[in-house]
Amino acid sequence: MSYLYTIEQMQALERAADANGTSYAAMMETAGQRVVDAILAYAGTAPRAVMVLVGPGNNGGDGLVVARLLAEAGWSVVVAVIGRASDDPRLAALVERGVALHQLGVDDDLAALYEPLRESQLVVDALFGTGLSRSIAGLAARLLAMVAQVRAAHRHDSLLWLGSPRCPVSEPEIVAVDCPSGIHGDSGEVDSATLVADLTVTFAGPKQGMLTASAAPYLGSLVVADIGIPAPVVAEAAHVALLLTPQNVAEALPPRPLTGHKGTFGTLTIVAGSRQYVGAPSLVAQAAGRSGTGLVELAVPDEIQPILAAHAELTTAIWRPLPSEAGAISEAALPALLSTLDRADALVVGPGLGLQDATGSVVWQLLTHHALPPTVVDADALTMLSQRSNWWHEVRGKLVLTPHPGEMARLIDRSVSASQADRRRVAQAAAQRWQQVVVLKGAFTVVAAPDGRVALSPYATDALAKAGSGDLLAGIIGGLLAQGATPWDAACVGVEAHGAAGQRLARCGGNRSTDASALLRMLHHSWATIEQYRNSQPQQGGDV
């Protein structure tokens, strides 16, 4: 399992590993190897020119291991060292291998590094780790500024030479060891000297400051690397949150026996849609169907049912047209809805319903019914709940509430900025107060349970900032509930699958032009990745 840590928790984890027989030296060697593995997977195995920036602490030690291993792989390696004792045996190992080594003093001129840096295809940033508590200044700041200058010059030259066969080498890509230098591991505060990485290889798990709005843009692609800390030590260690990765959620994925039939995989009833939001029920239903649900029933206003039924994507849906007024579900729909509860394994309630008083009355009576199955409460249904005092004392059954920041602000009667100030704690407090699972959507979506458990998605991409994205998530989670997953498991698996699909779209360059239908088509990649780890021994780390 991979977790999110504070700086202190990570240090305690390493001490515990050392006390249990995994030495700091062994962890450093493994860390360096994992960075090299990630570099080769990212940049290819063909030898290239690389400059490694090495600082005084353990992060710098990791960088020296990286430099040695890349040199052994045939790469052209130049190492710039700051503040490290000259008798470090790792430096001697580099000299033995003929690596170009520059040990820099405080007042040294960096001119000798300019050409090697300009010729490098990669720069490995191993100057400072996540625990740096001071501003980057002096020699280190000058060195990072030189890298930034060379990158900017390459970018400028590439534009000037665009289309020419004499176009110069592209700008060097940055690989950060554990964390880009200058990002504080707890607060996420970013130093002005910090480089924007293309790839960050973090050890054991991200530090909580990395998954913040301020720090995330500097990470690039994030890889979580197992550095050999024994699983029992990890399991006993304190952490901030579970990190949602394919490996971490695989065992929570509902099983699919070969002898199963559509009834085995559950029936999901979707209460959604209105004249204004005709598309929402379709998106929820398609996402549920592509998440393994056996049967999907659409309970929608009778006015829009013929429109939806004409969609080729919904030919397998079961239809329950509901009495409506002004294009929205009316109070006359309640008996028909209640009659579905005895055969529905789960519900999704809310997407596109509108905010008519009559619809709100129906939703309230549904959510307070004694026979309510596990239910995803989303969108307009959340707004309806926020209009009732102490609603959590009256709702029945097991719910997964999926608010975006605005809906959460209404539910807790605070401003959006207040609900966003500490998303993890806000979600945890809400889950414990309401005694329901809460999914606080947004960058680094938070999943919180009534018992205090909390999980964090490592994804932050504007590919998901499109209409319909939330409808898809509601359908995924609802479909997993219908297949028998617990609310916690359904929320964690659903958020991982949804976020990974969005991240894949962004990596394909589709974050600007994508829409909900494109995200839907990416879901099968998420399921395939999670299935790879199903029924296998959970591992630490992995590409997120």
PDB file of N, CA and C in Angstrom, residues 2-14 129-132 184-188 203-211 237-242:
ATOM      1  N   SER A   2       0.418   2.296  -0.686  1.00  0.00           N
ATOM      2  CA  SER A   2       1.106   3.582  -0.699  1.00  0.00           C
ATOM      3  C   SER A   2       0.250   4.602   0.038  1.00  0.00           C
ATOM      4  N   TYR A   3       0.928   5.476   0.776  1.00  0.00           N
ATOM      5  CA  TYR A   3       0.223   6.459   1.589  1.00  0.00           C
ATOM      6  C   TYR A   3       0.799   7.849   1.361  1.00  0.00           C
ATOM      7  N   LEU A   4       0.084   8.835   1.847  1.00  0.00           N
ATOM      8  CA  LEU A   4       0.538  10.219   1.863  1.00  0.00           C
ATOM      9  C   LEU A   4       1.123  10.493   3.245  1.00  0.00           C
ATOM     10  N   TYR A   5       2.295  11.137   3.287  1.00  0.00           N
ATOM     11  CA  TYR A   5       3.000  11.327   4.551  1.00  0.00           C
ATOM     12  C   TYR A   5       3.327  12.793   4.805  1.00  0.00           C
ATOM     13  N   THR A   6       3.461  13.127   6.088  1.00  0.00           N
ATOM     14  CA  THR A   6       4.127  14.369   6.464  1.00  0.00           C
ATOM     15  C   THR A   6       5.632  14.103   6.467  1.00  0.00           C
ATOM     16  N   ILE A   7       6.418  15.166   6.566  1.00  0.00           N
ATOM     17  CA  ILE A   7       7.876  14.995   6.644  1.00  0.00           C
ATOM     18  C   ILE A   7       8.237  14.156   7.864  1.00  0.00           C
ATOM     19  N   GLU A   8       7.647  14.479   8.999  1.00  0.00           N
ATOM     20  CA  GLU A   8       7.953  13.758  10.237  1.00  0.00           C
ATOM     21  C   GLU A   8       7.566  12.284  10.130  1.00  0.00           C
ATOM     22  N   GLN A   9       6.414  12.012   9.522  1.00  0.00           N
ATOM     23  CA  GLN A   9       5.985  10.618   9.367  1.00  0.00           C
ATOM     24  C   GLN A   9       6.934   9.843   8.460  1.00  0.00           C
ATOM     25  N   MET A  10       7.423  10.488   7.401  1.00  0.00           N
ATOM     26  CA  MET A  10       8.357   9.818   6.502  1.00  0.00           C
ATOM     27  C   MET A  10       9.672   9.531   7.206  1.00  0.00           C
ATOM     28  N   GLN A  11      10.143  10.469   7.985  1.00  0.00           N
ATOM     29  CA  GLN A  11      11.381  10.248   8.732  1.00  0.00           C
ATOM     30  C   GLN A  11      11.213   9.114   9.737  1.00  0.00           C
ATOM     31  N   ALA A  12      10.056   9.059  10.393  1.00  0.00           N
ATOM     32  CA  ALA A  12       9.787   7.978  11.345  1.00  0.00           C
ATOM     33  C   ALA A  12       9.712   6.631  10.635  1.00  0.00           C
ATOM     34  N   LEU A  13       9.138   6.618   9.430  1.00  0.00           N
ATOM     35  CA  LEU A  13       9.056   5.381   8.654  1.00  0.00           C
ATOM     36  C   LEU A  13      10.448   4.869   8.302  1.00  0.00           C
ATOM     37  N   GLU A  14      11.331   5.767   7.890  1.00  0.00           N
ATOM     38  CA  GLU A  14      12.702   5.358   7.556  1.00  0.00           C
ATOM     39  C   GLU A  14      13.451   4.860   8.794  1.00  0.00           C
ATOM     40  N   GLY A 129      15.822  17.805  -0.453  1.00  0.00           N
ATOM     41  CA  GLY A 129      14.651  16.963  -0.285  1.00  0.00           C
ATOM     42  C   GLY A 129      13.449  17.733   0.225  1.00  0.00           C
ATOM     43  N   THR A 130      12.464  16.978   0.706  1.00  0.00           N
ATOM     44  CA  THR A 130      11.185  17.580   1.104  1.00  0.00           C
ATOM     45  C   THR A 130      11.267  18.342   2.416  1.00  0.00           C
ATOM     46  N   GLY A 131      12.329  18.131   3.195  1.00  0.00           N
ATOM     47  CA  GLY A 131      12.418  18.762   4.504  1.00  0.00           C
ATOM     48  C   GLY A 131      13.110  20.109   4.513  1.00  0.00           C
ATOM     49  N   LEU A 132      13.445  20.648   3.343  1.00  0.00           N
ATOM     50  CA  LEU A 132      14.135  21.942   3.298  1.00  0.00           C
ATOM     51  C   LEU A 132      13.255  23.020   3.922  1.00  0.00           C
ATOM     52  N   HIS A 184       8.248  22.609  -0.032  1.00  0.00           N
ATOM     53  CA  HIS A 184       8.191  22.128   1.347  1.00  0.00           C
ATOM     54  C   HIS A 184       7.233  20.943   1.432  1.00  0.00           C
ATOM     55  N   GLY A 185       7.699  19.867   2.014  1.00  0.00           N
ATOM     56  CA  GLY A 185       6.928  18.629   2.011  1.00  0.00           C
ATOM     57  C   GLY A 185       5.651  18.674   2.808  1.00  0.00           C
ATOM     58  N   ASP A 186       5.540  19.584   3.764  1.00  0.00           N
ATOM     59  CA  ASP A 186       4.313  19.680   4.558  1.00  0.00           C
ATOM     60  C   ASP A 186       3.363  20.754   4.046  1.00  0.00           C
ATOM     61  N   SER A 187       3.886  21.942   3.801  1.00  0.00           N
ATOM     62  CA  SER A 187       3.020  23.075   3.453  1.00  0.00           C
ATOM     63  C   SER A 187       2.730  23.187   1.964  1.00  0.00           C
ATOM     64  N   GLY A 188       3.628  22.650   1.129  1.00  0.00           N
ATOM     65  CA  GLY A 188       3.487  22.835  -0.308  1.00  0.00           C
ATOM     66  C   GLY A 188       4.000  24.175  -0.794  1.00  0.00           C
ATOM     67  N   PHE A 203       9.523   8.787  -2.999  1.00  0.00           N
ATOM     68  CA  PHE A 203       9.848   7.531  -2.322  1.00  0.00           C
ATOM     69  C   PHE A 203       8.818   7.173  -1.257  1.00  0.00           C
ATOM     70  N   ALA A 204       8.333   5.939  -1.320  1.00  0.00           N
ATOM     71  CA  ALA A 204       7.360   5.359  -0.388  1.00  0.00           C
ATOM     72  C   ALA A 204       5.967   5.932  -0.588  1.00  0.00           C
ATOM     73  N   GLY A 205       5.854   7.221  -0.732  1.00  0.00           N
ATOM     74  CA  GLY A 205       4.582   7.885  -0.974  1.00  0.00           C
ATOM     75  C   GLY A 205       4.807   9.378  -1.066  1.00  0.00           C
ATOM     76  N   PRO A 206       3.906  10.121  -1.715  1.00  0.00           N
ATOM     77  CA  PRO A 206       4.066  11.572  -1.782  1.00  0.00           C
ATOM     78  C   PRO A 206       4.009  12.185  -0.386  1.00  0.00           C
ATOM     79  N   LYS A 207       4.636  13.329  -0.223  1.00  0.00           N
ATOM     80  CA  LYS A 207       4.518  14.079   1.004  1.00  0.00           C
ATOM     81  C   LYS A 207       3.355  15.050   0.833  1.00  0.00           C
ATOM     82  N   GLN A 208       2.650  15.326   1.917  1.00  0.00           N
ATOM     83  CA  GLN A 208       1.354  15.989   1.793  1.00  0.00           C
ATOM     84  C   GLN A 208       1.433  17.334   1.065  1.00  0.00           C
ATOM     85  N   GLY A 209       2.548  18.040   1.192  1.00  0.00           N
ATOM     86  CA  GLY A 209       2.663  19.324   0.518  1.00  0.00           C
ATOM     87  C   GLY A 209       2.749  19.223  -0.993  1.00  0.00           C
ATOM     88  N   MET A 210       3.150  18.044  -1.489  1.00  0.00           N
ATOM     89  CA  MET A 210       3.287  17.883  -2.928  1.00  0.00           C
ATOM     90  C   MET A 210       1.935  17.899  -3.628  1.00  0.00           C
ATOM     91  N   LEU A 211       0.913  17.367  -2.956  1.00  0.00           N
ATOM     92  CA  LEU A 211      -0.411  17.297  -3.571  1.00  0.00           C
ATOM     93  C   LEU A 211      -1.248  18.486  -3.111  1.00  0.00           C
ATOM     94  N   ALA A 237       3.012   2.116  10.272  1.00  0.00           N
ATOM     95  CA  ALA A 237       3.469   3.508  10.366  1.00  0.00           C
ATOM     96  C   ALA A 237       2.303   4.490  10.262  1.00  0.00           C
ATOM     97  N   ALA A 238       2.466   5.633  10.900  1.00  0.00           N
ATOM     98  CA  ALA A 238       1.476   6.701  10.795  1.00  0.00           C
ATOM     99  C   ALA A 238       1.529   7.320   9.405  1.00  0.00           C
ATOM    100  N   HIS A 239       0.382   7.761   8.925  1.00  0.00           N
ATOM    101  CA  HIS A 239       0.318   8.413   7.622  1.00  0.00           C
ATOM    102  C   HIS A 239      -0.846   9.393   7.609  1.00  0.00           C
ATOM    103  N   VAL A 240      -0.873  10.238   6.594  1.00  0.00           N
ATOM    104  CA  VAL A 240      -1.935  11.230   6.460  1.00  0.00           C
ATOM    105  C   VAL A 240      -3.165  10.618   5.813  1.00  0.00           C
ATOM    106  N   ALA A 241      -2.959   9.874   4.732  1.00  0.00           N
ATOM    107  CA  ALA A 241      -4.077   9.333   3.966  1.00  0.00           C
ATOM    108  C   ALA A 241      -3.592   8.189   3.091  1.00  0.00           C
ATOM    109  N   LEU A 242      -4.534   7.328   2.723  1.00  0.00           N
ATOM    110  CA  LEU A 242      -4.270   6.323   1.703  1.00  0.00           C
ATOM    111  C   LEU A 242      -4.147   7.027   0.360  1.00  0.00           C
TER     112      LEU A 242
END
